[in-house]
XYZ file of C-alpha atoms in Angstrom:
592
model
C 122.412 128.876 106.069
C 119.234 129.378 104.107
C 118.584 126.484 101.692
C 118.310 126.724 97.727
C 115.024 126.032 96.482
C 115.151 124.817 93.042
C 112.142 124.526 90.283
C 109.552 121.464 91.019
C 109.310 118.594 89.455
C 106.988 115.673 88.638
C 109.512 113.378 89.371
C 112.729 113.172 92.298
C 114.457 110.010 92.153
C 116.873 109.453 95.597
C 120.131 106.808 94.620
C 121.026 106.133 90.837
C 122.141 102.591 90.723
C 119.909 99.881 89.067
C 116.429 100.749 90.609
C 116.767 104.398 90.060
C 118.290 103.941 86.257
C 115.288 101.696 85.158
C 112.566 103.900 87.101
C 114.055 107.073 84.937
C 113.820 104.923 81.762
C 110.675 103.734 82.005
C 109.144 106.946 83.203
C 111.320 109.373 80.391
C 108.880 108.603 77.196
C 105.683 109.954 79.298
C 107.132 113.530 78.657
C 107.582 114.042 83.031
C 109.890 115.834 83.719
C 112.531 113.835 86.185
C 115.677 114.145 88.608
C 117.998 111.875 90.042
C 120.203 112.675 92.716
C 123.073 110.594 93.475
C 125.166 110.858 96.578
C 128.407 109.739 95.039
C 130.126 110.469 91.582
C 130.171 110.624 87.898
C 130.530 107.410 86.225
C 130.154 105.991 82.898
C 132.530 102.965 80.867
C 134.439 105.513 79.248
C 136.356 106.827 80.463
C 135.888 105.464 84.649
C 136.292 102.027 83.533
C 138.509 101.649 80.931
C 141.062 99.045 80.159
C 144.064 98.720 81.678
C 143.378 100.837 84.117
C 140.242 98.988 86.056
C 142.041 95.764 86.194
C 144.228 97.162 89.385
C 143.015 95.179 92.263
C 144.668 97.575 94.590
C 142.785 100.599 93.879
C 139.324 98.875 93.238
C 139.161 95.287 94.938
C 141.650 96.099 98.363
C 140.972 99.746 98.725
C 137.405 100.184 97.344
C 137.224 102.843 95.449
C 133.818 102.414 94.162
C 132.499 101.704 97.253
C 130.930 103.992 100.302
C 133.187 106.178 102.552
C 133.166 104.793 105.763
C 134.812 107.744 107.130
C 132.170 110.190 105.926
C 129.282 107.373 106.676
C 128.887 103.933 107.916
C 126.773 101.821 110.050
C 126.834 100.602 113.726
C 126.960 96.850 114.121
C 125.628 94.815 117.695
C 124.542 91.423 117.857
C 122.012 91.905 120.416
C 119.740 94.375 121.705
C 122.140 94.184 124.597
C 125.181 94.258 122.869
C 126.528 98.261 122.624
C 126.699 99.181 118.471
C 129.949 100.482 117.433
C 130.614 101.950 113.675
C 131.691 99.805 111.371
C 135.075 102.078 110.333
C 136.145 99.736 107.251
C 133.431 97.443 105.124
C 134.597 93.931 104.803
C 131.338 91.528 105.297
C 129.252 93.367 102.567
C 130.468 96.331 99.708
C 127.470 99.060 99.668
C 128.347 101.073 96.012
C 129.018 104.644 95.642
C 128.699 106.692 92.704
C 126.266 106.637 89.089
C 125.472 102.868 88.672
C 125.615 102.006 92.342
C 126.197 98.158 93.280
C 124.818 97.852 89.609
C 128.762 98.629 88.738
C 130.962 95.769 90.786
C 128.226 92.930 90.942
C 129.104 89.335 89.375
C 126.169 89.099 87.471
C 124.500 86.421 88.995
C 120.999 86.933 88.308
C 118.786 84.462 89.100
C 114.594 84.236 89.327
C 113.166 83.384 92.770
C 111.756 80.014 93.180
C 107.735 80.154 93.529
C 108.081 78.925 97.030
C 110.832 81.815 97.885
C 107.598 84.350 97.281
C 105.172 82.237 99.246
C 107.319 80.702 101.550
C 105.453 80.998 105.065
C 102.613 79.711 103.719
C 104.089 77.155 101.683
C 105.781 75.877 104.853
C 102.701 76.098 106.468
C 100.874 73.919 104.084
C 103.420 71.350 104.199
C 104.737 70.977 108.036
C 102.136 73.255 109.875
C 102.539 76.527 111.622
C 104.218 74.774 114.263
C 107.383 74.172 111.941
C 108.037 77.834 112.026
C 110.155 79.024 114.971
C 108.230 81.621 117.247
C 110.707 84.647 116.827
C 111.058 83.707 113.239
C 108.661 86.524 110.913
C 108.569 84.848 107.518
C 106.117 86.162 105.579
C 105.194 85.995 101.601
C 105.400 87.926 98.922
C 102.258 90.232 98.327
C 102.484 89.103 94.118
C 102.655 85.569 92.675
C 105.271 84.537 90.509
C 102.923 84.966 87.382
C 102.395 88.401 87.949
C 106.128 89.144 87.461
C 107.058 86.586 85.051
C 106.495 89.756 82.195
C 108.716 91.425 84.387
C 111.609 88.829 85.295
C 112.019 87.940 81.538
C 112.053 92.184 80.479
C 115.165 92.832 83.177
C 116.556 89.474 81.646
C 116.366 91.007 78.069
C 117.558 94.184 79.027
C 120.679 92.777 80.645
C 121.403 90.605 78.145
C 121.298 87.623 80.365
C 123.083 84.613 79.078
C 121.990 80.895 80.576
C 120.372 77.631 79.786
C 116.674 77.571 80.263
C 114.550 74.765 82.244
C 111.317 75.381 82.122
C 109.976 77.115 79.071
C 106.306 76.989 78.917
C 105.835 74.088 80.993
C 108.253 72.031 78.563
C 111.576 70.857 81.192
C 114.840 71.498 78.907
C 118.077 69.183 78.934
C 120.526 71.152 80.908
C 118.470 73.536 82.802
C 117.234 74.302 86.149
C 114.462 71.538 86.877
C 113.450 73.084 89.562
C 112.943 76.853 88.483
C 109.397 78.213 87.940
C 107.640 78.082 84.227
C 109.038 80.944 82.415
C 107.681 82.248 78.785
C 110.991 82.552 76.986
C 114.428 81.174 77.105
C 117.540 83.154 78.052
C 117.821 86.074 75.684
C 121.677 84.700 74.939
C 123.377 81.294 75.086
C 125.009 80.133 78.483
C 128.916 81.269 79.068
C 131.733 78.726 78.462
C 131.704 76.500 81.615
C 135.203 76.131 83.055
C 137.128 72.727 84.208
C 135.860 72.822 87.562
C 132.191 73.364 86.483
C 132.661 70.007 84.543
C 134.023 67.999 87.507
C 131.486 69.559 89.743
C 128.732 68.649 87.012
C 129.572 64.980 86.817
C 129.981 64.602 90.483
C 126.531 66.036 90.864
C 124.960 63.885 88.545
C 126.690 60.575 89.515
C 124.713 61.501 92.878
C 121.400 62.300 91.067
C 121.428 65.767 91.973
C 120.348 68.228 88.642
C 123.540 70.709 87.538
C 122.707 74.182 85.290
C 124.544 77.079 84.281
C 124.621 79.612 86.426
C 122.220 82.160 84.570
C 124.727 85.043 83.866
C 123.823 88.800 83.217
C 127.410 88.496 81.624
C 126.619 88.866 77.901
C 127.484 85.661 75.746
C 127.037 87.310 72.586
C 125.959 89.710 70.414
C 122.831 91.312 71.420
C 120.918 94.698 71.747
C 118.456 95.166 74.558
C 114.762 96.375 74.708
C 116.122 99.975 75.033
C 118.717 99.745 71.696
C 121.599 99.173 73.502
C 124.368 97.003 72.079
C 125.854 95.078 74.417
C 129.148 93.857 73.912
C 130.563 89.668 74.153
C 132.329 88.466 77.671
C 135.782 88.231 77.267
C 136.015 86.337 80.931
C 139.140 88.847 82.415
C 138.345 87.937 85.874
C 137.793 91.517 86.696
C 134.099 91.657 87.515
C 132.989 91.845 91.085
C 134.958 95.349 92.675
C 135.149 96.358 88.941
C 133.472 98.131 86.431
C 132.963 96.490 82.795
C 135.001 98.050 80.350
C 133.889 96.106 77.638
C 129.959 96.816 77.740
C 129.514 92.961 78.686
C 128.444 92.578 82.082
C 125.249 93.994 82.432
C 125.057 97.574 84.378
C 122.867 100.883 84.094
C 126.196 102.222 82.351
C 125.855 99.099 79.737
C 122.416 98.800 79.570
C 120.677 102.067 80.345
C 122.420 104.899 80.692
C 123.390 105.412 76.917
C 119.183 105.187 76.071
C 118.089 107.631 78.847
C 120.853 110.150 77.719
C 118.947 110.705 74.827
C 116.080 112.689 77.306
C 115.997 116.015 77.825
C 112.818 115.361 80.154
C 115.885 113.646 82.601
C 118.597 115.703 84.843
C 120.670 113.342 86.601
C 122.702 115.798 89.333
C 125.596 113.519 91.205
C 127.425 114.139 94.275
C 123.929 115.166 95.711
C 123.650 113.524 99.261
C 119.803 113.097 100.412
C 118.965 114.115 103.724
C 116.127 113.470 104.373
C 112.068 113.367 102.443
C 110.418 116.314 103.102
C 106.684 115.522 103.448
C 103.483 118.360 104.000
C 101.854 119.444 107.841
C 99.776 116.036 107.451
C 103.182 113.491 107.197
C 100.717 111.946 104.511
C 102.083 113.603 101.544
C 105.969 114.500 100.258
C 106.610 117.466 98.970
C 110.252 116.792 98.013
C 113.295 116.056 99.608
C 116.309 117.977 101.431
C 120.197 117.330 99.698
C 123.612 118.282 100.189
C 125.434 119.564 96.728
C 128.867 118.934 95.479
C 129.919 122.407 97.125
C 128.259 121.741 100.829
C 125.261 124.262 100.169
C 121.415 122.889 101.370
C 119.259 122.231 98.284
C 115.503 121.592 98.283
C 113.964 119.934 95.594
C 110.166 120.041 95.255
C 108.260 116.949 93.693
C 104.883 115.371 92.937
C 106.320 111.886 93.073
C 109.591 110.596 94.858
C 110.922 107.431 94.376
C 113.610 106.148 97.020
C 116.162 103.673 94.903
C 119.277 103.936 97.004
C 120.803 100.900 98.406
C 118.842 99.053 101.129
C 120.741 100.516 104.049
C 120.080 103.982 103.082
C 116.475 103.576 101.809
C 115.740 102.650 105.300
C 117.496 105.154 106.990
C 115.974 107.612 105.238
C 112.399 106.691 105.837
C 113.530 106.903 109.090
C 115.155 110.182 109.230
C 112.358 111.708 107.387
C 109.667 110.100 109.700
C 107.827 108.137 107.379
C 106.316 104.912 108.358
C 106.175 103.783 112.364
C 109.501 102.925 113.276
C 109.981 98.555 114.303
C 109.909 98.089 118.707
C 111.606 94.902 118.419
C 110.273 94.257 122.648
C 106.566 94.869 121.482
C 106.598 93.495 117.948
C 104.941 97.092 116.398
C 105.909 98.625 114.186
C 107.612 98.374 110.430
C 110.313 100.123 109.437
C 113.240 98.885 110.223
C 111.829 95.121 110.579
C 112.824 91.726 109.134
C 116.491 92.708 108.305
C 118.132 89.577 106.866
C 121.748 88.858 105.697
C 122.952 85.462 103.502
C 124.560 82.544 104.904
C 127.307 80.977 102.998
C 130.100 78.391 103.308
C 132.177 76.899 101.124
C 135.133 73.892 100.409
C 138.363 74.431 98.706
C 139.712 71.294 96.836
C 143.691 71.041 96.289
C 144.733 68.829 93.145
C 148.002 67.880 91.608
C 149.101 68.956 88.327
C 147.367 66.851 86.799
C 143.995 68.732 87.246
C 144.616 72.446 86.002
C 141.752 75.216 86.166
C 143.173 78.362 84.727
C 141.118 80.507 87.341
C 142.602 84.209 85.659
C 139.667 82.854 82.587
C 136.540 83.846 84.626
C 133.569 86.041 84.417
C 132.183 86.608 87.314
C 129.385 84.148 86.924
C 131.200 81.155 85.487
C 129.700 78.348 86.973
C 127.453 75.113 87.498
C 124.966 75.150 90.684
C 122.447 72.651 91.939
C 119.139 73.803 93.375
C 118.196 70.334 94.631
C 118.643 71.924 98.342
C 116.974 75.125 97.615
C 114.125 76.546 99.281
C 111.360 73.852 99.464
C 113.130 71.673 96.490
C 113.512 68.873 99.176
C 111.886 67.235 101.978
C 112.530 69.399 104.948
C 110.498 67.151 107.970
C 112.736 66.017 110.908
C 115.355 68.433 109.374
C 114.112 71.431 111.873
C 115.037 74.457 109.406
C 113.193 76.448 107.430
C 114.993 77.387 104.170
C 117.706 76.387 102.089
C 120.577 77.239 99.385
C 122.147 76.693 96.182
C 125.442 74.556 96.386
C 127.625 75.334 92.932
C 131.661 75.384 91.795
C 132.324 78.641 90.510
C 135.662 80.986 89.587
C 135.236 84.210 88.855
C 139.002 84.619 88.535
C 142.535 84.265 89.552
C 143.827 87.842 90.790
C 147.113 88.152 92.411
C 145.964 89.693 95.610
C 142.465 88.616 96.873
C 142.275 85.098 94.822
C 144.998 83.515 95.667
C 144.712 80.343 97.732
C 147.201 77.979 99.360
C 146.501 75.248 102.035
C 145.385 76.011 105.715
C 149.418 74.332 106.692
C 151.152 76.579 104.493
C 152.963 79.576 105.847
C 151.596 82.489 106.182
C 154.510 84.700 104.111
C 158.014 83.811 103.057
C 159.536 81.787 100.375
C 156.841 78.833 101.843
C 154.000 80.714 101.487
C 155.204 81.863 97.879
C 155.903 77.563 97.255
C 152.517 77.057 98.364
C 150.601 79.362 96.411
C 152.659 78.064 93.359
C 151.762 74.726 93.697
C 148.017 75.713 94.693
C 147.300 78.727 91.954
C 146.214 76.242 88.973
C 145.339 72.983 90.871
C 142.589 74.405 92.977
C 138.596 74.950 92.825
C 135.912 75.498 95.608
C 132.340 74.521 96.321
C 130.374 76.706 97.318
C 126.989 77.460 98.977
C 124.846 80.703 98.877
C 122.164 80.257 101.795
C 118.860 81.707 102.091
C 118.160 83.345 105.605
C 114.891 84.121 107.328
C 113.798 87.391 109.496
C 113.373 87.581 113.102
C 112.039 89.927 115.822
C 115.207 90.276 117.439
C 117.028 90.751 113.941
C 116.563 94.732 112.793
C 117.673 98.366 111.803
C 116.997 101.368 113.735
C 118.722 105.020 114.150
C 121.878 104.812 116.680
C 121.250 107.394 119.619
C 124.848 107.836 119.872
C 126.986 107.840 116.665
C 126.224 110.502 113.593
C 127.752 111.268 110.063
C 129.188 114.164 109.091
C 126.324 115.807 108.139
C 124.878 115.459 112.160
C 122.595 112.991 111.564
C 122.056 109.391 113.209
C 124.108 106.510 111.859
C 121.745 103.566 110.722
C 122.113 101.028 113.805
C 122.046 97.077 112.968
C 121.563 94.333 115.385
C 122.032 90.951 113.776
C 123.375 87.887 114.712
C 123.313 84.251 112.948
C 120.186 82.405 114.750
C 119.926 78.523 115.222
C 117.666 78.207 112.173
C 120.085 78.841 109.970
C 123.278 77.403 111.363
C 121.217 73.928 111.028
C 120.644 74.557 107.598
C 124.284 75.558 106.731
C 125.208 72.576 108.508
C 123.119 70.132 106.386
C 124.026 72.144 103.012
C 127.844 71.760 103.957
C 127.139 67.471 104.545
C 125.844 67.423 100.662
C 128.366 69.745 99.160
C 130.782 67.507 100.996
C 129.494 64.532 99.359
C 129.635 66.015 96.134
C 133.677 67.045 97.329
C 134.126 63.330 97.795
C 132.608 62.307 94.444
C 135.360 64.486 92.749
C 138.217 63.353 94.964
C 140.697 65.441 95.319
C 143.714 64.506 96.949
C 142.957 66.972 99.664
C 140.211 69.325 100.735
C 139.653 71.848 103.642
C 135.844 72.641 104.873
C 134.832 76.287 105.694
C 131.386 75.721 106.878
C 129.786 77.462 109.889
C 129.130 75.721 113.323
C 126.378 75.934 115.515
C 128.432 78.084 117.676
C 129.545 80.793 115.014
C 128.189 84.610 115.622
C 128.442 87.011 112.456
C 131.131 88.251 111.505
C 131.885 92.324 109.776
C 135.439 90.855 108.952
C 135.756 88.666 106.383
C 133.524 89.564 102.858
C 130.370 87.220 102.710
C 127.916 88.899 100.035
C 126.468 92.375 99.313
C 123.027 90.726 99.498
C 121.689 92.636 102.684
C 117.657 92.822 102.780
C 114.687 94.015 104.454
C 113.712 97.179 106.943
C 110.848 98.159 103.768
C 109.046 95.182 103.765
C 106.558 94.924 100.943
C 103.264 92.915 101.736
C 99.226 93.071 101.911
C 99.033 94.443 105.787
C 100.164 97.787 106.755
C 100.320 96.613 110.138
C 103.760 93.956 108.747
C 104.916 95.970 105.972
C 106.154 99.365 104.767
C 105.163 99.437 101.118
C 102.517 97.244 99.095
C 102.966 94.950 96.659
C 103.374 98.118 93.789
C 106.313 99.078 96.231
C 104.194 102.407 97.319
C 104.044 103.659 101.167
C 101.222 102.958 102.928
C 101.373 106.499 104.920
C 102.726 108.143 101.975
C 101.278 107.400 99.029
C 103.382 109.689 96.297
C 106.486 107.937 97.591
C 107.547 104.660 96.294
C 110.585 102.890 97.667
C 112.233 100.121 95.511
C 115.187 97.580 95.646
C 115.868 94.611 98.614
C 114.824 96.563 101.335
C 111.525 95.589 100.675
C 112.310 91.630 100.430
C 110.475 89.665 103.547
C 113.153 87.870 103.597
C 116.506 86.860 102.287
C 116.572 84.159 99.482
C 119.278 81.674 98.533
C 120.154 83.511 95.273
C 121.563 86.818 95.164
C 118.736 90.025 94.664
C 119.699 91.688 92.147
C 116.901 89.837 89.727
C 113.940 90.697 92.004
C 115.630 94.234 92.761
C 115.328 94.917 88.905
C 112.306 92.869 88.065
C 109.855 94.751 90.926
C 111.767 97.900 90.089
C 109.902 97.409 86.340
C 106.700 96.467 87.796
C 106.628 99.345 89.865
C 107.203 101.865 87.215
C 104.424 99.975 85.492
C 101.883 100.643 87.804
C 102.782 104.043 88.328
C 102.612 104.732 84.106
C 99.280 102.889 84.042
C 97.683 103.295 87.234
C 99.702 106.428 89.660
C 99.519 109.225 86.835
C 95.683 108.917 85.554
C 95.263 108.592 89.351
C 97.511 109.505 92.029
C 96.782 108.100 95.329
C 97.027 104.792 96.973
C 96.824 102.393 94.357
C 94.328 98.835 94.722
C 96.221 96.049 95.246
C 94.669 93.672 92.135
């Protein structure tokens, strides 16, 4: 079947979630004329999202409906290179979104700055414990921009969101209440922080009677009244405890549907065309120059779109796989070291306590957003000492609820039956009365740790499954192990009458099973050296330069905090440089 070859544009954008909204809305005002195409379906808060019907946990938190068919396409999973991959048939360790708004729709809203040492970090580690502190398969590298350069562009997304949290370090001046430890920022949080629950107040005073530094978590959960950089109005968290799985329906938590969709409507420059699946980026005779890409439509026929400029903004998974599938960039030899796409694919380690109280300690857990909560960051990245400790890396240790839902968030204690009028007693007595501490880890790339095509497995559409071989490596078992000793301490501090620990050992291998994060990272590395990354620091292929690929495929490495605040910050700075540098001047850009 002959494909349909549709009029060219200046502009193709591949996956419309967060990257791919903000790239459109940047780029609408300079009169080009753009597409998105997104693989999945219409969505907006009215009508997908609204109330009562998004608060069933059946249909969107157990059976995932706005998440990726794994029947129609998945991923195959090994540990080692040794290790045969089989397809991952139903997603349980990490959610990739589906549909207009992408992972942008069923975050928590956690949306955090990286520390400055997360963007240097190998040579920060360097400086302080020498190369030799850095294990020999381990392929840290930094960030090819300094935190200053994207400070503009950290405290933009911030606005645009809505972001709601208590500042530390405005202008160099350290703030009561804040983050001590975050970088020098040039304006506080564009709203106040959200209500902080009971547990956040008995994890706050435990912290503190140990010395440690507690802070809102900083919440892209809007506090109050507030309209963005684009006009939007964003509306006040009501804390329902429906966030993560869930659409907003109340224009609160922060989302291209909330945020940018209702500016970039008013375009007629912009097309977005949904249920549009990608195949692949078509590129000229040379492989130095794209043309366009290749898509499925919503009624099976082959479409090719011509472009000047394509920008790749699906989720990380898929941006890789399609650089690979189109044959851009030199595919990662984990046995030789060469290579780059594909490389430094990194996951997030996390672990966790549950505390059981008597009634005399009630939390009310259904009263959540999803980023209700007090963290420390005194065990963060390079925030402590890390000699004799033998890890690289670190993570934030907090007490957060993001609700109580009848299905997923109910907990009882390890003893307790399983089902039957003792599990139903024990999940009685535990539904009020309990809290957790928490960790979110930070985890660092290695040469054995990567993405590639699977020579055996397809999708529907014939063409290689993305293959991942990862596996939890000693450095970061050490560090999860040292994390869970301090949040322990801080357990002990609050004193609960009992407590259960759910901390990794040094034996543990990952596991697809159980649902860690949706923080997944790497395979499009950005850096300064085509020979260790795919894109540069303006997120722009080396071999391709009229193709930009954007979002947390092109972290080094993955952080403590979740992504989503670099994702949209770089995603801004990247539009940026195309606006004031690409257009006067396409070609590879110089990297300032």
């Amino acid at each position: 079947m002959m494909a349909i070859k549709k009029d060219p544009v200046d502009v193709v954008i591949v996956g419309f979630g967060w990257t791919g909204s903000l790239m459109a809305m940047e780029l609408a005002d300079s009169g080009l004329k753009i597409v998105a195409l997104e693989r999945g379906e219409a969505r907006d808060t009215w009508p997908d999202f609204a109330y009562p019907r998004i608060a069933d946990e059946l249909t969107y938190g157990i059976r995932l409906k706005l998440f990726q068919n794994a029947a129609k396409e998945t991923i195959t999973i090994r540990h080692a290179q040794a290790d045969t991959a089989l397809p991952y048939r139903r997603f349980g360790s990490f959610l990739p979104g589906d549909g207009v708004g992408g992972a942008g729709v069923h975050w928590n809203g956690m949306l955090w700055r990286p520390l400055e040492a997360d963007l240097k970090m190998r040579s920060t580690v360097i400086e302080k414990y020498g190369a030799d502190f850095i294990p020999a398969d381990m392929t840290v590298q930094d960030y090819p921009f300094t935190y200053r350069e994207m400070e503009p562009f950290f405290d933009k997304f911030e606005k645009i969101c809505g972001t709601a949290g208590q500042a530390g370090n405005v202008q160099g001046q350290l703030l009561e209440g804040g983050n001590p430890f975050e970088a020098e920022r040039q304006n506080p949080y564009p709203t106040k922080a959200l209500e902080q629950q009971y547990s956040g107040k008995l994890f706050s005073q435990a912290s503190k009677a140990l010395g440690y530094h507690p802070f809102p978590v900083p919440a892209a959960n809007c506090s109050e009244p507030f309209t963005n950089p684009y006009g939007v109005q964003l509306g006040v968290c009501n804390y329902c405890g429906f966030c993560e799985r869930f659409g907003c329906f109340n224009y609160s938590k922060a989302s291209p549907q909330s945020c940018v969709l209702p500016a970039l409507k008013q375009y007629t420059n912009f097309e977005l065309r949904t249920e549009s699946h990608v195949l692949r980026v078509n590129t000229d005779s040379t492989g130095t120059k794209a043309t366009g890409v290749t898509y499925i439509d919503a009624n099976g026929q082959e479409v090719e779109q011509p472009a000047d400029l394509v920008v790749l903004s699906a989720f990380q998974l898929h941006n890789v796989r399609l650089l690979l599938l189109s044959k851009i960039g030199k595919p990662y030899d984990p046995i030789s070291g060469e290579g780059v796409v594909g490389r430094n694919y990194a996951y997030q380690m996390n672990g966790g306590i549950s505390l059981f109280f008597n009634e005399d300690h009630t939390f009310n857990p259904f009263a959540a957003s999803g980023a209700t909560g007090m963290f420390i960051d005194d065990f963060n990245a390079e925030n402590f000492d890390h000699s004799g400790l033998g890890f690289v890396g670190g993570a934030t240790i907090s007490a957060t609820i993001t609700g109580g839902r009848p299905i997923q968030q109910m907990i009882a204690p390890k003893a307790a039956p399983k089902w039957g009028t003792g599990w139903k007693k024990a999940i009685k007595e535990s539904y009020l009365h309990t809290m957790n501490v928490g960790s979110s880890g930070s985890v660092m790339p290695y040469k054995q740790c990567y993405l590639d095509l699977d020579p055996t497995y397809k999708d529907l559409h014939g063409q290689p499954l993305l293959r991942m071989t990862f596996d939890w490596q000693p450095n970061e078992l050490k560090m999860t192990h040292f994390i869970g000793t301090k949040a322990e301490e801080i357990v002990r501090q609050i004193n609960p009458p009992h407590y259960e620990m759910g901390f990794k050992t040094m034996e543990a291998h990952y596991d697809v099973r159980p649902y860690q994060s949706t923080h997944t990272t790497g395979g499009a590395v950005m850096g300064d050296n085509p020979k260790t990354s795919v894109v540069n620091k303006y997120m722009q292929s080396w071999d391709v330069p009229n193709l930009f690929v954007l979002g947390a495929c092109c972290f080094p490495q993955n952080l403590a905090y979740n992504p989503t605040g670099i994702v949209g910050a770089t995603a801004l700075f990247a539009a940026h440089a195309i606006r004031t540098q690409y257009l006067a001047n396409p070609g590879p850009l110089v990297q300032a």
